[in-house]
C-alpha angles and dihedrals in degrees: 000000000000119000115259124215141174117236109190114197109198126182144111124306109284092016091127100257098135095040091053092045093054092046090052092044091057092051093047092049090052087056091053100258123143106239137179127183110212097205112204094222093051091046091052091050098047112017102027102031110152096031118119130201102269116127090256093049092046089051091050091049092050092048091051092050090045092052092051092046092050091048091053094042092049086057097053101270125129101230110201109196117192095182124138096226092181098192123076093212091056092051091046091052089055091047089050092053090052093047092049089056095041091243117149113249129183125187115207121189112208091203103196115156116247089240090061093043092052090054092048090044092166095182098030092247096132091050091049091049092048089050091051093245094121137019134194095059109168112248094012111058098350125058127266114188108204116221110260096209112011120178087242135008115206119197095203093179092063100046141038124265088251091053091048092050090046091054090052092046089052090054091050090049092048090052092048093249101113 
């Protein structure tokens, strides 16, 4: 059985987390790995429906995703998790659950500056926030606590999606997970 692992990609909205995760997933599948991408938007729709964006609700969402990721990883799946997870204590709780179960866990910071993210604005969130239509946008008017020592920091604004996914694949290989 192949070794499972959770790869959590944290970063601001429109940083490139999901795009990198899907690029890596394709490569891993070609190599014969079992892979699932736990997309934050899909999780919110199906697993965390009814949760808002308060600190408590964000923590609950991250813990639910972390539980699912650990369950998959423990069963030989590479769980790629492109979820903002803005609070360090929430991410640490997920890491702790993985460590307690002996399940490999990697934290990847997709460190794209807010100025770049707001130009990309994949979902139009930055425009809505600027227009006063929404508030609580992570990294703008709601906190984002950057990881202090991630397993990998990706500067997605200085390299291609393929280069970002390759850097992450190299880390997985180095750790004996790919």
